[in-house]
Amino acid sequence: MNCSIAEILLKNIDFSDRTFQISYPHDDMRIQNSIFEFGFLSVPVVKQKNGKFIVISGFRRLISAQKTNLKSAPCIITGMDDYSAFRFAVIDNASQRALNIFEVADIIEKLSSVFNIADTIIASEFLPVLGYPPAVKLIDRLRFAGKFSPQQKSILYQSGVEFEKIIALRDIDSSIWDSAIAIITQLKPGVNKFNQIIELINEISQRENISQKEVLEKNEIKSVMDNMILTAPQKTDRLRNALLVMRNPRFAEFEDQYLKKLKKLNLDRRLKLVAPQSFEGETFKMEIAFTNAQELKRSIGELNNLSEKKEFGELLDFVNDIG
Amino acid sequence: MFYPEQIIIEEPALQLPYTKKLVNKFKDVPTKVICEIKDTKKILFENFTGKKIFLITDYKGNLIKKCPGSRGVICCNYYVANIINGCPFACTYCILQDYINCGSVMICANIDRFFDELKKLQRDNFTLRVGTGELADSLAFDTYLDLSSELIPRLKDYPNVVLELKTKSACIENVLKYDAKEQVVLGWSLNPQELIDSDEKYSASLEERLKSAKKAVDAGFKTSFHFDPVILIHCWEQKYKDVVDKIFDFVPADMIAWISIGGLRFTPALKKIYRRDFPESRILSYGEFTMSEDGKYRYFRPIRFDMYKKMVGFIKNHGTDIPVYFCMESSRMWKDVMGSLPSGKKELGLTFNPYPAFKLEIENDA
């Protein structure tokens, strides 16, 4: 491979050509400070194109140099063809640090659209370098992270949102990405809860034939999101419950009535009546908690009274007759 | 339509007559012989990804099994013969998506084994219902595979057996060649055309299915119909009522052997596959699902009750004696909707004829 080292004037670098740029975010204050204090500890790589130089590796370093008013920088000038240069940029970056999801998405997008590389090749040759298994089906998921606006990308990056949550946004309309990103970053739900929230929004929208945006604009949801008193975990649970009630109105109403009837029984806290799963089966269970024989005796006495109670019979009938 | 691009034959199956017939029929398709199939999916994924494959085996396990049913549901004493595993249709709700979704069709060519098992299972004075439509569409491949010609002519030696060929296709020509009206029931799974379009890709239209049913009836065969799954789309009542009414435009009530109804149900694993593979489908968004004792999601009980009550009503409008049964439903639902368990419904005599309580010898054979 032909290459040489030279001091290059920054004005001779075409910073608008970002073919080989991989790093996200595009600038980093820490690099700027480092260059200001120590200069170039690692030399950028460039190649000539149309009478100018374009950056293959070290984009952020050279941008930082420009910002610190340096006029030139030492660079390795290579004669690699574009595809080899891109491969080099990928391998060079990936060998120095774990690339974030937005960088990976950008690499995949460039391999496909700029270099016309098939997904099977991307999977087998590039995914392992990027720290992923060589699975073709993974490519679409990774590519998805490149679809956000710069602002959305920045929020997701700054908040350190996990890959799984970012990917979950694929299942919703891009018109509510901002709202969903707000849910992720402000409420910080776990991956499973967030996936459930997304699924519920999706299903309600499909069943009611309304947009996902309209689902989120419903009063039940807005009142939760606008509530300033609730903590983030409380808001997450309220949001999920509100969506569950909207998704399963009959079940929610039935459950609500059941709980009211259960409350009327005034069961001692040591007794727990468990209804059949989903009110589907016929068998109830009663759990008794006790620490000594006396407590057990008292609970058994209460159970005897319970079976005689009119409200208890009503509760059983209520569940049995739901058909 | 599914036409194989590759045939893989397990070496022990090479000498079987049905294998020879198939090899002769697909002379133009590349064939590969392998020693023994231990892990079908592994073979397919490693060597033939994306290809349409017929995998011909000398299957060592039981070909006939009692319908597995499910925990907490009433069983209809149906037996399933899994001679062919795989289906050319892409029904979004199908359990096969979860089960054998590997782009291949497995053909168990040892047909004699099927009849050996049938011999052990049949008993005097009761009717054994066997169907080939659990892990396959019974007739979708029949034009190519002609399995019906392997099975139907030999059925006469098993007079107490009724073979149900359940399909979403219109491929009945091979069956109609045979005079087996007492022993073969031709069955169709039905749904409103709107659902066939959106969620039963590559299958025959409702009209084509019903026209085939009429053809079968004209040839003297009894028919069966399966509303399974019923999916609670918008205005489902009217849409399903229209389908029910349409059946009787084509088929007289006395030529219907039975009609089954089952609400949409799915495992959590199938839901994941469905969401991944069919993002455009909306069927899981209709109705309200709750988890049942058997680990499957079903419509919430009162919703299901309402669905069954109406569906049974639509059917019984055309004749109270038409045998109607539920697939995979609890005894409670039977009592709530039908007023009794199947044993109390005289019109279900044939369908639910209680199987004598004997241990299945064949289960211990393999």
Coordinates of N, CA and C in Angstrom, one line a residue, chain A residues 199 203 206-207 209 247-251 254 277-282 319-323, chain B residues 234 271 275 281-282 284-293 300-305 332:
Chain A
E199 N -46.2 -1.8 22.4 CA -47.2 -2.7 21.8 C -48.6 -2.3 22.1
E203 N -51.4 -1.6 19.3 CA -52.7 -2.4 19.3 C -53.9 -1.5 19.4
Q206 N -54.4 0.3 16.1 CA -54.9 -0.6 15.1 C -56.4 -0.9 15.3
R207 N -56.7 -1.2 16.5 CA -58.1 -1.7 16.7 C -59.1 -0.5 16.6
N209 N -58.5 2.1 14.9 CA -58.3 2.8 13.6 C -58.0 4.3 13.8
R247 N -56.7 -0.7 26.2 CA -56.6 -1.9 25.3 C -57.6 -3.0 25.6
N248 N -57.8 -3.2 27.0 CA -58.7 -4.2 27.4 C -59.9 -3.7 28.3
P249 N -60.8 -2.9 27.7 CA -61.8 -2.2 28.5 C -62.7 -3.1 29.3
R250 N -63.1 -4.2 28.6 CA -64.0 -5.1 29.3 C -63.4 -5.9 30.4
F251 N -62.2 -6.3 30.2 CA -61.4 -7.0 31.3 C -61.2 -6.0 32.4
F254 N -64.3 -5.4 34.4 CA -64.6 -6.6 35.2 C -63.7 -6.7 36.4
Q277 N -57.1 -17.7 37.2 CA -56.3 -16.9 36.3 C -57.2 -16.4 35.1
S278 N -57.1 -15.1 35.0 CA -57.9 -14.3 33.9 C -59.4 -14.6 34.1
F279 N -59.8 -15.0 35.3 CA -61.3 -15.3 35.5 C -61.7 -16.4 34.6
E280 N -60.8 -17.3 34.2 CA -61.1 -18.3 33.2 C -61.5 -19.6 33.8
G281 N -60.8 -20.1 34.8 CA -61.1 -21.4 35.4 C -62.2 -21.3 36.4
E282 N -62.4 -22.3 37.2 CA -63.5 -22.4 38.1 C -63.0 -22.4 39.6
V319 N -68.0 -13.9 39.4 CA -67.0 -14.5 38.6 C -67.5 -15.6 37.7
N320 N -68.4 -16.5 38.4 CA -68.9 -17.6 37.6 C -69.8 -17.2 36.5
D321 N -70.5 -16.1 36.7 CA -71.5 -15.8 35.7 C -71.1 -14.8 34.6
I322 N -69.8 -14.6 34.5 CA -69.4 -13.5 33.6 C -69.7 -13.8 32.2
G323 N -69.9 -15.1 31.9 CA -70.3 -15.4 30.5 C -71.5 -14.7 30.1
Chain B
H234 N -63.6 -5.9 13.0 CA -64.8 -5.0 13.1 C -66.0 -5.6 12.4
K271 N -46.8 -15.2 19.2 CA -47.0 -13.7 19.1 C -45.8 -13.0 18.7
R275 N -45.5 -10.9 15.2 CA -45.1 -9.5 15.2 C -43.9 -9.2 14.3
S281 N -50.2 -7.3 9.7 CA -51.4 -7.9 10.1 C -51.9 -7.2 11.4
R282 N -53.3 -7.2 11.5 CA -53.8 -6.5 12.7 C -54.6 -7.5 13.6
L284 N -54.1 -9.5 15.9 CA -54.0 -9.6 17.4 C -54.4 -8.3 18.1
S285 N -54.8 -7.3 17.3 CA -55.2 -6.1 18.0 C -56.7 -6.1 18.2
Y286 N -57.4 -7.0 17.6 CA -58.9 -7.0 17.9 C -59.2 -7.8 19.1
G287 N -60.3 -7.4 19.8 CA -60.7 -8.2 20.9 C -59.8 -8.0 22.1
E288 N -60.0 -8.7 23.2 CA -59.1 -8.6 24.4 C -58.7 -10.0 24.7
F289 N -57.4 -10.2 24.9 CA -56.8 -11.5 25.1 C -56.4 -11.6 26.6
T290 N -56.6 -12.8 27.1 CA -56.1 -13.1 28.5 C -55.4 -14.4 28.4
M291 N -54.5 -14.6 29.4 CA -53.8 -15.9 29.4 C -54.6 -17.0 30.0
S292 N -54.6 -18.2 29.3 CA -55.4 -19.3 29.8 C -54.4 -20.3 30.6
E293 N -55.1 -21.2 31.2 CA -54.4 -22.2 32.0 C -53.3 -23.0 31.2
F300 N -60.9 -12.9 26.1 CA -61.4 -12.9 27.5 C -62.8 -13.6 27.5
R301 N -63.0 -14.4 28.5 CA -64.1 -15.3 28.6 C -65.4 -14.8 28.1
P302 N -65.9 -13.7 28.7 CA -67.2 -13.2 28.2 C -67.3 -12.8 26.7
I303 N -66.1 -12.4 26.2 CA -66.1 -12.1 24.8 C -66.2 -13.4 24.0
R304 N -65.5 -14.4 24.5 CA -65.5 -15.7 23.8 C -66.9 -16.3 23.9
F305 N -67.5 -16.2 25.0 CA -68.9 -16.7 25.2 C -69.8 -16.1 24.2
R332 N -66.6 -25.5 31.0 CA -67.4 -24.4 31.4 C -68.0 -23.7 30.2

